[in-house]
Amino acid sequence: MGENQKQWSCKGTILLQCLILMFILKTVSAQLHYSIPEEMQKGSFVGNIAKDLGMDGNNLSNRELRILTRTGMIQYFTLNYNSGHLQTTERIDREEICAWAEKCKLNFQVIVESKRKLYGVEVEVTDINDNAPHFPPGQLEVKINEISVKGSRFPLPDATDPDLGINSVQNYQLTGSVHFSLDVQTGENGPKHAELVLEKSLDREEQSVYDLILMAMDGGDPVRTGTAQIQVIVLDVNDNAPIFSQPVYEISIEENIPKGSIVCAVKATDLDEGINGEVKYSFKKTTKKDSQMFLLNSTTGIITLMGNLDFETSPFYEFEVQAEDFGGLFDRAKVEIMVTDLNDNAPELTVTFLTNSIQENSSTGTVIAIINVEDQDSGINSEVTCTIPRNLPFQLKQSIDNFYSLVTDGPLDREQVANYNITITVTDHGMPSLSTATIIALHILDTNDNPPHFARSDYKSFFMENNQRGASIFSLNANDPDWEENSRITYSIIESQETGSPLSSYLSINSETGVIYALSSFDYEEIREMKFLVKAQDGGSPPLSSNVSVTLFILDQNDNAPQILYPSPPTDGSTGIELAPRSSEPGYLVTKVVAVDADSGQNAWLSYQLIKATEPGLFTLGLHTGEIRTARFFLEKDALKQSLVVLVKDNGQPSMSASVTVTVVLADSIPDMLTDLSSVPVSEDPQSDLTFYLVTAVAFVSCLFFTFLLVLLALKLRRWKNSQLCDSASLNFSGAPVSQFVGIDGVRAFLQSYCHEVSLTSGSRKSQILFPIGSCTNTLTPQQAPDKTGPVLLIGDTNTVTEEAAIHQKTISIQISDINDNPPAFETSSYTAYVPENNPSGASIFHVKASDPDLDRNARITYSILNSNIKDLPLSSYVSINSETGIIYAQRSFDYEQFREFQIQVKAQDGGSPPLNSSATVTVCVLDRNDNAPHILYPSQSTEGSPFFEMVPRSAESGYLVTKVVAVDADSGHNAWLSFHLLQATEPSLFSIGSHTGEVQTVRALLERDAVKQRLVIMVKDNGHPPLSATTTLSLVFAENFQEALPEMNSRPNDSEYQSDLQFYLVLALTLVSFLFLVTVILTILMKLRRSRNPTFLQCFIPDLHSKAGAIFPPNYEDGTLPYSYQVCLSSESRRNELTFLQPTVQIAENILCNGNSDIPLMVSGCNLNSEKENDSTVSYIAFSFLGN
């Protein structure tokens, strides 16, 4: 036990010395050195290579540290990625690997991919005493002539031991006879040779055979031995031994000579005669490899090649040849065969590290690949040159041994060259030279190094005023030479102020196409030009952008009629009166008509015409001045009151005009004029005639409507029996509520149309939709699934097998392909968004985001909003969502007073097959703003703006409640808190108003000096920021009774007010009765047509919920959202299976339409419409309504 501990202590000391030596070698040669004994178990510890390389040994991966393998090399070691240890992969036999080499070293390389560095590793395998000495098999014979003298020496066969050093053969022992002794000699290189020494003379007649035992011992611990039986045969006298012609035969042959070739011939001669002179040749001291490679003819001494020579396997052979005669005498010669190397091996090129793609902004010297080059030849045949084409921005750098690094040698630009195929050629220096080439495909990844570029630095565009809302007025385009997301350009308008309002209230831009839309109808008289900046920003990280100046010039249209400033037409319909002296001469300037036109240019050029006059030849009118002058002297027959109708017309196309009536009174002074006017009869008021005609019209239409109803009722009673039969045979739709049907004369139809939706875009080349001819039966049957089998997508694991050049080694790489097994997941199931009211249309109000752990298309998420209604309007008219980013936009301006919150169901769907989805609820809360001014309910102002009168007793004391101002505010919260203020008063100290009550009270008693009629201006202000206000005027009259106050008030309603109210109600009644009558007639005609079984006409007039005719689209449907809606009806008698649509000419925003797939065939079978090609991103529709009989 103590001896074993001593052995282990000695081994530990040796191991410690090896580790110290390895550390010294590592610092000097940048290599790792380890030492292990042979015959260790598989998986034995060699060294902590991760620690020696300065890495964390826990949970390594083959992408961080790995061993580089070469073709044809046996891998004796492996890495334990859990501990970072270097371990053996099998039992290592030093004798098998290194044979007789003094030091057995195994070299290989490891690569640290994170640092892209190579490290050499050298493992020395030390010898242990695992082999016992052994002799050639069989019994050994030694023939000794009987006349041999004492002290004669006879060589004995050497024992062989594959071990080295102390573990090899160290001594021999001989037993069995006293006639012989053993002499052990040490050779030049250290091996022991045993010779048999004759100690006593031999006498063949006494003993002809001696049996001896030869034992060989090594120096290991424990000692191993090997024995051989030696039979000594005593021979008769043979005094001449064979002698070789030369002691050493040196032969040089090429490695490619064929089998059976003669390598050399050895020759030995014996001077004896007879049988003692016959020589036999044999191999001595040969290895198994030598004996299998060469054949010796025992008679002729010719050595023949039996195997294939390979310089790379064994460049040198050495063995001994013995020539022996029949008398037992022999001689030995050494044969040395040197194999000459030929260039028969092409260089081997192995890519040990490779990256298939790099960024275009990678620095010079970035490592792309690490290549190992090997040539099995030697000398000049193994020298190689590694090259790449010179016109590429790459170079090869030699690192250690035969390893080369392919690195960048200059800047890369993906926009010029996106892919490189780099051919690496390795050529040796042999004659003829051999070469090997490999191609490395390198993809240059794009970086966002190019901002969007506009073709021009500024743009100018002209368009007419009074344009349609939502019309496209300009389009611009920017280019980005980058790739994919880096080249995806988003357009936006940099906000600025135009006439005090934000630019977003006038214009919007399609963020994808760059089309600029007008959000309102422009007026040249308000805005004549708009200058703003458009920013084009790419989708890179960080994003790059560029701006361009856009100037929009608004062109004038003749949309304003001339406005007459003088004489100004009075509001009561009376005419302006001008005075002309009777003594006026021709050319006398009576007056001048002054007019202006809000338009500009030729649209504002005005001309004046006299279209009517009491005396046509009495006055003239300047065509461009508007001056009215006398044309002649006044005559006695001329009327005292002249009426002139003047027409003012502009020069636009078409021209617009305005007229004014000027009354000229012929008098020399104002008293004369008043006398003349009093004698002029007053014309009758035409209001009474209009009232009479309105009453007559209402009575006539009412009588006609009543008569029509009576006739219709009579026809209905007449057909009562037929209608009962029709009712009994009417259709029965199971599952549909009764409220969904309407019946007239036994004909029952759906109240709401069944709509199918498709998309059309302005870029679509399709203008037809095909319908198979079918008949609509009384039973609604579901559309049968088509028999056509769609494509099947098989998703599974992809196995990629890479076969190396080694015969018995394969590397299998298995790549796990992704399947769509994870639905998109929102961060939370519900969100709350707060939006202030009066937000700009198209503004972003919230952003939702979902994540999907899948890869590629399976992780590509598309967002959409589930359809629902808000106050009978579709949700899409309120909000929209960007299908890629999840940003929710407001389609209109929200009003807190209309609705305060609504909910949105957002669906996130991935791009897998089948697609998976999830949804989240977004609650949008509209916040109140102070956008409503207070509304004064009392005192109410008259339409003519006359003040409201209140009567106050003259005896009113201080604190008397005169009246109370009542006001409300449509806002809520503090925006609706109202306060009352007295802005102006005839006597400020006479009245006061309650700040929060609105009560008007007297402060003191009325004095004699105070005016009888008092005027108060009261302001009602809310508490918003900024505050809004409204004012009212209150007139107070101090009187004890109404008769006393009546002269002051003078506010009796005139007859014109009464007439206008009566006429309004008469027009309203006439319109209502006429509308009811018209609706009844239309319904009757429709029922008649349906009864006549001819539904091919007027059957599509029922409004569709998705058409503009149905009044479903809000009036501020803007931001480029202009849907095109078509409504068609099919009946059982229809022979049509084809519908033709007009191509839309206005480009519709892509965020409303589908994503460019306009060529979608639609098939209609029966009354169902199915799309053969569905697209999840389709969000705009064309509605088709089908009404069955």
PDB file of C-alpha atoms in Angstrom, residues 30 53 66 68 109-112 115-120 352-353 370-371 399-400 402-405:
ATOM      1  CA  ALA A  30       0.639  30.925 -27.763  1.00  0.00           C
ATOM      2  CA  LEU A  53      -8.453  30.339 -22.500  1.00  0.00           C
ATOM      3  CA  ARG A  66     -15.021  24.156 -30.813  1.00  0.00           C
ATOM      4  CA  LEU A  68     -11.273  22.171 -35.694  1.00  0.00           C
ATOM      5  CA  GLN A 109      -6.498  23.564 -33.100  1.00  0.00           C
ATOM      6  CA  VAL A 110      -9.458  25.131 -31.316  1.00  0.00           C
ATOM      7  CA  ILE A 111     -11.313  28.283 -32.380  1.00  0.00           C
ATOM      8  CA  VAL A 112     -12.946  30.865 -30.125  1.00  0.00           C
ATOM      9  CA  LYS A 115     -12.965  36.438 -30.632  1.00  0.00           C
ATOM     10  CA  ARG A 116     -12.380  34.774 -34.013  1.00  0.00           C
ATOM     11  CA  LYS A 117      -8.996  33.515 -32.745  1.00  0.00           C
ATOM     12  CA  LEU A 118      -7.258  30.174 -33.218  1.00  0.00           C
ATOM     13  CA  TYR A 119      -5.263  28.413 -30.512  1.00  0.00           C
ATOM     14  CA  GLY A 120      -2.967  25.441 -31.013  1.00  0.00           C
ATOM     15  CA  THR A 352     -13.400  26.088 -40.449  1.00  0.00           C
ATOM     16  CA  PHE A 353     -15.360  29.297 -39.854  1.00  0.00           C
ATOM     17  CA  ILE A 370     -11.108  31.073 -41.559  1.00  0.00           C
ATOM     18  CA  ILE A 371      -9.632  28.500 -43.942  1.00  0.00           C
ATOM     19  CA  SER A 399      -2.597  33.478 -39.203  1.00  0.00           C
ATOM     20  CA  ILE A 400      -0.918  30.355 -37.735  1.00  0.00           C
ATOM     21  CA  ASN A 402      -1.693  26.629 -42.551  1.00  0.00           C
ATOM     22  CA  PHE A 403      -4.649  28.778 -41.494  1.00  0.00           C
ATOM     23  CA  TYR A 404      -5.773  31.783 -43.518  1.00  0.00           C
ATOM     24  CA  SER A 405      -8.304  34.470 -42.629  1.00  0.00           C
TER      25      SER A 405
END
